[in-house]
Amino acid sequence: MTKNELKQRVYQAIDKRSEEIVNLGEQIRKNPELGFKEVKTARLVEETFSRLGLSAKSGLAMTGVRADVAGRAGTGPTFAVLGELDALVVTGHPVADPQTGAAHACGHNAQVAGLLGAAMGLLDSKAFDHLAGRVVFFAVPAEEYGDIEWRISQARAGKLEFLGGKPELLRLGHFDDVDLSMMIHTTSRTEDGKTGVPASNNGCIVKTIKYVGRASHAGGAPHQGINALYAAQIGLAAINALRETFRDEDTIRVHPIITHGGSQVNVIPGEVRLETYVRGRTVEAILDANKKVDRAFKAGALALGAKVEIETLPGYMPMTCDATMAKMYRENAAALVGADNFRQIGHRTGSTDMGDLSMVMPVLHPYMGGATGSGHGADYMIVDQQLAYLGTAKGLAGMVVDLLADGAGGAKEVLKTNKPPMTREQYLSFQRGLAKREVYEG
Ligand SMILES: [Zn+2]
Ligand SMILES: [Zn+2]
């Protein structure tokens, strides 16, 4: 059987399960959960794997679920297809969890539906009789890097080291036997076409900032206080003043939030807390911007005579998509959605922990349409279920065939041409080296 014949069989098997796959995507959309807390979603994934006859390992990096299937046509590389489990808090989103505020405003529900749909199509069509090597179906936690105070508390309790899902899975060795990987992210941007592959994505580091001033009576004795909020405001203004020094080509993004702005209005704020990312296209650019951002935060403390504690946390590495995998995906996309609807996307300024995997193995991170509204916005909606859910399933499954059919010739070609920049040990020690806690007395 040719690769194309095998793909057609797999796609037909996915179409036969279309209702089930769409329902899974919708069920997850209506039950959004925050990163490392995706308990219901992980259970649904595990139950679905089990219905397909797969035995899964669960609880990986808290909530990850992984099921492996070996090809029966020889040995070869191991290819992981991923789906991210988590949602994020977006004010005003109509389908948010009333308790946590979590909402699927980044479309990760479609990733998981696609992952499960790909597994169904490949298993139902008996594709593994024709594949060499191994496929890892992997539902992964916590791509959205938020809820940081809680995650730090988990790290202090020894339950996490890295605060993002894939870095933590890498640390724990759950990717040690994986040679290459991919996922497909939903997009609402019309410029991404029906589907497309980005050249690269920004990386980031993550910071928490605590200004400590002195509380006092806001009416009766403000002169006895040190206003931590004003110190923070000067820090933020200083960051804004630095923006013109960021070079366009470095695509720096610094976007702080205040997570605690004071305790009570008649008290001069004695403590104010902030969080920010510093994103950029290269590690060098991120580290350079990070130095400036630290300086800006210290300026606020200096002006008011406050203290500032700056904690720098490893974030996500910049991502580069593998060119050979991108070419295979493009050819599949032409067959699935028409060549005119495929887009080669340039650099994207968001960050993803697929970047971390791209440091140690070839990866592919295409985007699939079917959503409208603004990513991370309250109006983000999946409007084309066929494309978002079934298109993702077919996109993943098609790549499994391309990489692992014919004795896994495709995967072997990718591994021959792509030499990742770091070993796993180098990656872990680099990320650990970024962690820093600094106290500055202004
Ligand atoms: Zn997102
Ligand atoms: Zn996302």
Coordinates of C-alpha atoms and ligand atoms in Angstrom, one line a residue:
M1 CA 0.0 0.0 0.0
T2 CA 1.3 3.5 -0.8
K3 CA 1.5 6.2 1.8
N4 CA -1.3 8.1 0.1
E5 CA -3.6 5.0 0.1
L6 CA -2.8 4.5 3.8
K7 CA -3.6 8.2 4.6
Q8 CA -6.9 7.9 2.7
R9 CA -7.9 4.9 4.9
V10 CA -6.9 6.7 8.0
Y11 CA -8.8 9.9 7.0
Q12 CA -11.9 7.8 6.2
A13 CA -11.7 6.2 9.7
I14 CA -11.5 9.6 11.2
D15 CA -14.6 10.7 9.3
K16 CA -16.5 7.7 10.5
R17 CA -15.8 8.8 14.1
S18 CA -16.5 12.5 13.3
E19 CA -19.4 12.9 15.7
E20 CA -17.5 11.3 18.5
I21 CA -14.4 13.5 17.9
V22 CA -16.5 16.7 17.7
N23 CA -18.3 15.7 20.9
L24 CA -15.0 15.2 22.7
G25 CA -13.8 18.6 21.6
E26 CA -17.0 20.2 22.8
Q27 CA -17.0 18.4 26.1
I28 CA -13.5 19.7 26.9
R29 CA -14.4 23.2 25.7
K30 CA -17.3 23.2 28.2
N31 CA -15.1 21.9 31.1
P32 CA -12.1 24.2 31.0
E33 CA -9.3 23.7 33.6
L34 CA -6.1 25.5 34.4
G35 CA -2.7 24.1 33.9
F36 CA -1.5 21.3 36.1
K37 CA -5.1 21.0 37.3
E38 CA -6.6 19.5 34.2
V39 CA -8.0 16.5 36.2
K40 CA -11.4 16.0 34.4
T41 CA -9.8 16.5 30.9
A42 CA -7.0 14.1 31.7
R43 CA -9.5 11.5 32.9
L44 CA -11.5 11.9 29.7
V45 CA -8.3 11.3 27.7
E46 CA -7.4 8.3 29.7
E47 CA -10.9 6.8 29.4
T48 CA -10.8 7.4 25.6
F49 CA -7.4 5.7 25.3
S50 CA -8.7 2.8 27.3
R51 CA -11.8 2.4 25.1
L52 CA -9.4 2.3 22.1
G53 CA -7.6 -0.6 23.8
L54 CA -4.5 1.5 24.8
S55 CA -3.0 1.3 28.2
A56 CA -2.0 4.8 29.3
K57 CA 0.4 6.2 31.9
S58 CA -1.3 9.1 33.7
G59 CA -0.3 11.7 36.3
L60 CA 2.8 12.7 34.3
A61 CA 4.0 16.1 35.5
M62 CA 0.8 16.1 37.6
T63 CA -1.8 15.6 34.8
G64 CA -0.2 14.4 31.6
V65 CA -1.4 11.2 29.9
R66 CA 0.7 9.2 27.5
A67 CA -0.2 6.1 25.5
D68 CA 2.3 4.4 23.2
V69 CA 1.6 2.2 20.1
A70 CA 4.4 0.3 18.4
G71 CA 4.3 -0.1 14.6
R72 CA 4.3 -3.7 13.4
A73 CA 6.4 -3.1 10.3
G74 CA 9.8 -2.9 11.9
T75 CA 11.8 -0.8 14.4
G76 CA 12.4 2.9 14.0
P77 CA 12.2 6.3 15.7
T78 CA 9.6 7.3 18.2
F79 CA 7.3 10.1 17.1
A80 CA 5.1 11.9 19.7
V81 CA 1.9 13.7 18.8
L82 CA 0.8 16.1 21.4
G83 CA -2.4 17.8 22.6
E84 CA -2.3 20.5 25.3
L85 CA -4.9 20.0 28.1
D86 CA -5.1 23.5 29.7
A87 CA -7.3 26.6 29.5
L88 CA -6.6 30.1 30.8
V89 CA -8.4 32.8 32.8
V90 CA -9.9 35.4 30.4
T91 CA -12.3 38.0 31.9
G92 CA -15.7 38.0 30.3
H93 CA -15.4 34.7 28.4
P94 CA -18.9 33.2 28.0
V95 CA -17.9 29.6 28.5
A96 CA -15.8 29.9 31.6
D97 CA -15.7 27.8 34.7
P98 CA -17.7 29.7 37.3
Q99 CA -15.3 28.8 40.1
T100 CA -11.9 29.2 38.5
G101 CA -12.6 31.5 35.6
A102 CA -10.8 29.1 33.2
A103 CA -11.9 29.2 29.6
H104 CA -10.7 27.6 26.4
A105 CA -9.8 30.9 24.8
C106 CA -6.7 29.4 23.1
G107 CA -8.5 26.4 21.5
H108 CA -6.5 23.7 23.3
N109 CA -9.7 21.6 23.5
A110 CA -9.4 21.2 19.7
Q111 CA -5.8 20.0 20.1
V112 CA -6.9 17.2 22.5
A113 CA -9.9 16.2 20.3
G114 CA -7.5 16.1 17.3
L115 CA -5.0 14.0 19.3
L116 CA -7.7 11.5 20.2
G117 CA -9.2 11.6 16.7
A118 CA -5.7 10.8 15.2
A119 CA -5.4 7.8 17.6
M120 CA -8.8 6.6 16.5
G121 CA -8.1 6.9 12.8
L122 CA -4.8 5.2 13.0
L123 CA -6.1 2.3 15.1
D124 CA -9.4 1.8 13.3
S125 CA -7.6 1.6 9.9
K126 CA -5.0 -0.8 11.3
A127 CA -2.4 1.6 10.1
F128 CA 0.1 0.3 12.6
D129 CA 0.5 -2.9 10.5
H130 CA 2.3 -0.6 7.9
L131 CA 4.2 1.6 10.3
A132 CA 7.7 1.2 11.7
G133 CA 8.9 2.7 15.0
R134 CA 6.5 3.9 17.6
V135 CA 3.8 6.6 18.1
V136 CA 3.4 8.3 21.5
F137 CA -0.1 9.9 21.9
F138 CA 0.6 12.5 24.6
A139 CA -1.9 14.8 26.3
V140 CA 0.3 17.4 28.0
P141 CA -0.4 19.8 30.8
A142 CA 0.1 23.5 31.4
E143 CA 1.2 25.2 28.2
E144 CA -0.3 28.5 29.4
Y145 CA 2.2 30.0 31.9
G146 CA -0.1 31.6 34.4
D147 CA -1.5 31.0 37.9
I148 CA 2.1 31.6 38.9
E149 CA 1.7 32.1 42.7
W150 CA 0.0 28.7 42.9
R151 CA 2.6 27.0 40.7
I152 CA 5.4 28.5 42.9
S153 CA 3.7 27.1 45.9
Q154 CA 3.7 23.7 44.2
A155 CA 7.4 24.1 43.4
R156 CA 8.1 24.9 47.1
A157 CA 6.2 21.8 48.1
G158 CA 8.4 19.8 45.8
K159 CA 5.6 18.9 43.4
L160 CA 7.1 20.8 40.4
E161 CA 10.4 22.2 39.4
F162 CA 9.6 24.0 36.1
L163 CA 6.3 25.9 36.0
G164 CA 5.4 24.9 32.4
G165 CA 4.2 21.5 31.2
K166 CA 6.7 20.4 28.6
P167 CA 9.8 21.6 30.5
E168 CA 8.6 19.7 33.5
L169 CA 7.9 16.6 31.4
L170 CA 11.4 16.9 29.9
R171 CA 12.9 17.2 33.4
L172 CA 11.1 14.1 34.5
G173 CA 12.4 12.1 31.5
H174 CA 9.0 11.6 29.8
F175 CA 10.5 12.7 26.5
D176 CA 13.8 10.8 26.9
D177 CA 12.7 8.0 24.5
V178 CA 11.0 10.4 22.0
D179 CA 13.0 11.3 18.8
L180 CA 10.7 13.9 17.2
S181 CA 7.3 15.5 18.0
M182 CA 4.5 17.7 16.8
M183 CA 1.2 19.3 17.7
I184 CA -1.3 21.4 15.9
H185 CA -2.6 24.6 17.5
T186 CA -6.0 26.1 16.6
T187 CA -5.8 29.7 15.2
S188 CA -8.4 32.4 14.7
R189 CA -6.1 34.6 12.6
T190 CA -7.3 34.9 9.0
E191 CA -3.7 35.5 7.8
D192 CA -2.9 31.9 8.9
G193 CA -5.2 30.5 6.2
K194 CA -7.0 27.3 6.9
T195 CA -3.8 25.9 8.1
G196 CA -0.1 27.0 8.1
V197 CA 3.3 26.5 9.6
P198 CA 5.2 29.3 11.4
A199 CA 8.9 29.7 10.8
S200 CA 9.5 30.4 14.5
N201 CA 8.1 31.7 17.8
N202 CA 9.3 34.0 20.5
G203 CA 10.8 32.5 23.7
C204 CA 10.2 34.1 27.1
I205 CA 11.4 34.3 30.7
V206 CA 8.9 34.9 33.5
K207 CA 9.3 37.2 36.5
T208 CA 7.5 37.9 39.7
I209 CA 8.1 41.2 41.4
K210 CA 7.3 42.2 44.9
Y211 CA 7.6 45.8 46.1
V212 CA 7.8 46.2 49.9
G213 CA 7.1 49.6 51.3
R214 CA 5.7 50.6 54.7
A215 CA 2.0 50.7 55.5
S216 CA 0.7 53.8 57.3
H217 CA -2.5 55.8 57.7
A218 CA -3.3 57.2 54.2
G219 CA -5.1 60.3 55.6
G220 CA -3.5 60.8 59.0
A221 CA 0.2 59.9 58.4
P222 CA 1.1 59.3 54.8
H223 CA 4.5 60.8 55.5
Q224 CA 5.2 57.8 57.7
G225 CA 4.6 55.3 54.9
I226 CA 6.5 54.1 51.9
N227 CA 4.0 53.7 49.0
A228 CA 4.8 50.4 47.3
L229 CA 2.2 51.1 44.6
Y230 CA 3.8 54.3 43.5
A231 CA 7.2 52.5 43.5
A232 CA 5.6 49.9 41.2
Q233 CA 4.1 52.5 39.0
I234 CA 7.5 54.1 38.5
G235 CA 8.9 50.7 37.6
L236 CA 6.2 50.2 35.0
A237 CA 6.7 53.7 33.6
A238 CA 10.4 53.0 33.3
I239 CA 9.7 49.8 31.3
N240 CA 7.5 51.8 29.0
A241 CA 10.3 54.3 28.5
L242 CA 12.6 51.5 27.5
R243 CA 10.4 50.2 24.7
E244 CA 12.1 52.4 22.0
T245 CA 15.4 50.7 22.8
F246 CA 14.0 47.3 21.8
R247 CA 15.0 46.5 18.2
D248 CA 12.1 45.5 15.9
E249 CA 13.9 42.4 14.8
D250 CA 14.2 41.1 18.4
T251 CA 10.3 41.2 18.7
I252 CA 10.6 41.9 22.4
R253 CA 7.3 41.8 24.4
V254 CA 7.1 42.9 28.0
H255 CA 3.6 43.0 29.4
P256 CA 3.4 43.3 33.2
I257 CA 0.3 42.9 35.4
I258 CA -0.3 43.9 39.0
T259 CA -1.6 40.9 40.9
H260 CA -1.8 42.7 44.2
G261 CA -2.1 46.5 44.4
G262 CA -2.7 47.3 48.0
S263 CA -4.6 45.9 51.0
Q264 CA -7.2 48.6 51.8
V265 CA -7.8 52.1 50.5
N266 CA -7.1 54.0 53.7
V267 CA -3.8 52.3 54.1
I268 CA -0.6 53.3 52.2
P269 CA 0.2 50.2 50.2
G270 CA 2.9 48.3 52.1
E271 CA 3.1 45.5 49.5
V272 CA 2.5 45.3 45.8
R273 CA 3.0 42.3 43.6
L274 CA 3.5 42.1 39.8
E275 CA 4.2 39.4 37.2
T276 CA 5.6 39.8 33.7
Y277 CA 7.1 37.9 30.8
V278 CA 10.0 39.2 28.9
R279 CA 9.7 37.6 25.4
G280 CA 11.9 37.8 22.4
R281 CA 13.1 36.1 19.3
T282 CA 16.4 34.9 20.6
V283 CA 17.8 34.0 23.9
E284 CA 20.4 36.8 23.6
A285 CA 17.6 39.4 23.0
I286 CA 15.5 38.1 25.9
L287 CA 18.5 38.3 28.3
D288 CA 19.4 41.8 27.1
A289 CA 15.8 43.1 27.6
N290 CA 15.6 41.3 30.9
K291 CA 18.6 43.3 32.2
K292 CA 16.8 46.5 31.3
V293 CA 13.6 45.4 32.9
D294 CA 15.3 44.6 36.1
R295 CA 16.9 48.1 36.1
A296 CA 13.5 49.6 35.6
F297 CA 11.9 47.8 38.5
K298 CA 14.8 48.9 40.7
A299 CA 14.3 52.5 39.7
G300 CA 10.9 52.4 41.2
A301 CA 12.3 51.1 44.5
L302 CA 15.0 53.7 44.5
A303 CA 12.6 56.6 43.9
L304 CA 10.4 55.8 46.8
G305 CA 13.0 54.2 49.2
A306 CA 11.1 50.9 48.9
K307 CA 12.5 47.4 48.6
V308 CA 11.9 45.3 45.5
E309 CA 12.3 41.5 45.3
I310 CA 12.7 40.3 41.7
E311 CA 12.3 36.6 41.0
T312 CA 13.3 35.4 37.5
L313 CA 11.9 32.1 36.4
P314 CA 12.8 30.0 33.4
G315 CA 10.1 30.4 30.8
Y316 CA 10.0 28.9 27.3
M317 CA 12.7 28.7 24.7
P318 CA 12.3 30.2 21.2
M319 CA 10.9 27.7 18.7
T320 CA 12.0 26.8 15.2
C321 CA 9.9 24.4 13.1
D322 CA 11.8 21.6 11.3
A323 CA 11.9 22.3 7.6
T324 CA 11.5 18.7 6.4
M325 CA 8.5 18.1 8.6
A326 CA 7.1 21.4 7.5
K327 CA 7.4 20.4 3.8
M328 CA 5.6 17.1 4.5
Y329 CA 2.8 18.9 6.4
R330 CA 2.4 21.4 3.6
E331 CA 1.8 18.6 1.0
N332 CA -0.8 17.0 3.3
A333 CA -2.4 20.3 3.8
A334 CA -2.7 20.9 0.1
A335 CA -4.6 17.6 -0.1
L336 CA -6.8 18.3 2.9
V337 CA -7.7 22.0 2.6
G338 CA -6.4 23.0 -0.8
A339 CA -2.9 24.4 -1.6
D340 CA -4.4 28.0 -1.8
N341 CA -5.5 27.7 1.8
F342 CA -2.1 26.8 3.2
R343 CA 0.1 29.7 4.6
Q344 CA 3.8 29.8 5.3
I345 CA 3.7 31.9 8.4
G346 CA 6.7 34.0 9.4
H347 CA 7.8 34.6 13.0
R348 CA 5.2 34.7 15.7
T349 CA 5.5 36.7 18.8
G350 CA 3.7 34.5 21.2
S351 CA 5.6 31.8 23.1
T352 CA 5.1 28.1 23.5
D353 CA 6.9 25.3 25.4
M354 CA 7.1 23.5 22.0
G355 CA 10.2 25.8 21.9
D356 CA 11.7 23.8 24.7
L357 CA 11.2 20.5 22.8
S358 CA 12.7 22.2 19.7
M359 CA 15.9 22.7 21.7
V360 CA 16.4 18.9 22.0
M361 CA 14.5 17.3 19.0
P362 CA 12.9 18.2 15.7
V363 CA 9.4 19.6 16.1
L364 CA 6.5 20.9 14.1
H365 CA 3.9 23.3 15.4
P366 CA 1.4 24.1 12.6
Y367 CA -1.8 26.2 13.1
M368 CA -5.3 25.0 12.1
G369 CA -8.2 27.4 11.5
G370 CA -11.8 27.0 12.5
A371 CA -11.8 29.6 15.3
T372 CA -12.8 33.3 15.2
G373 CA -12.2 36.2 17.7
S374 CA -9.0 37.1 19.4
G375 CA -6.6 34.4 20.8
H376 CA -6.8 34.7 24.6
G377 CA -9.8 37.0 24.1
A378 CA -13.4 36.7 25.5
D379 CA -14.7 36.4 21.9
Y380 CA -12.5 33.4 20.9
M381 CA -14.8 30.8 19.5
I382 CA -14.6 27.6 17.5
V383 CA -17.0 28.1 14.5
D384 CA -15.8 25.4 12.1
Q385 CA -15.8 22.1 14.1
Q386 CA -14.9 20.1 11.0
L387 CA -11.7 22.0 10.5
A388 CA -10.7 22.6 14.1
Y389 CA -11.4 19.1 15.4
L390 CA -11.2 16.8 12.4
G391 CA -8.7 18.8 10.4
T392 CA -6.4 18.6 13.4
A393 CA -6.9 14.9 13.7
K394 CA -6.1 14.3 10.0
G395 CA -3.2 16.7 10.1
L396 CA -1.6 14.7 12.9
A397 CA -2.4 11.3 11.5
G398 CA -1.2 12.2 8.1
M399 CA 2.2 13.1 9.6
V400 CA 2.4 9.8 11.4
V401 CA 2.0 8.0 8.1
D402 CA 4.6 10.3 6.4
L403 CA 7.1 9.8 9.1
L404 CA 6.7 6.1 10.0
A405 CA 5.4 4.3 6.8
D406 CA 8.0 2.8 4.4
G407 CA 10.2 1.7 7.3
A408 CA 10.0 5.1 8.9
G409 CA 12.1 6.6 6.1
G410 CA 10.5 10.0 6.6
A411 CA 11.4 10.2 10.3
K412 CA 14.9 9.0 9.6
E413 CA 15.4 11.7 7.0
V414 CA 14.2 14.3 9.5
L415 CA 16.6 13.0 12.1
K416 CA 19.5 12.9 9.7
T417 CA 19.1 16.6 8.7
N418 CA 18.0 18.2 12.0
K419 CA 20.7 18.5 14.7
P420 CA 19.0 20.1 17.7
P421 CA 21.0 22.8 19.4
M422 CA 21.1 21.2 22.9
T423 CA 21.3 17.9 24.6
R424 CA 18.6 17.3 27.2
E425 CA 21.2 17.8 30.0
Q426 CA 22.4 21.1 28.4
Y427 CA 18.7 22.2 28.1
L428 CA 18.0 21.5 31.8
S429 CA 21.1 23.2 33.1
F430 CA 20.5 26.2 30.8
Q431 CA 17.0 26.7 32.2
R432 CA 18.1 26.1 35.8
G433 CA 20.8 28.8 35.2
L434 CA 18.1 31.4 34.4
A435 CA 16.5 31.1 37.8
K436 CA 17.5 34.0 40.0
R437 CA 16.1 35.9 43.1
E438 CA 17.4 39.4 43.7
V439 CA 16.5 41.8 46.5
Y440 CA 17.2 45.5 45.9
E441 CA 16.9 48.1 48.7
G442 CA 16.0 51.5 47.2
Ligands
ZN1 ZN -2.5 30.4 24.6
ZN2 ZN -2.3 27.9 23.1

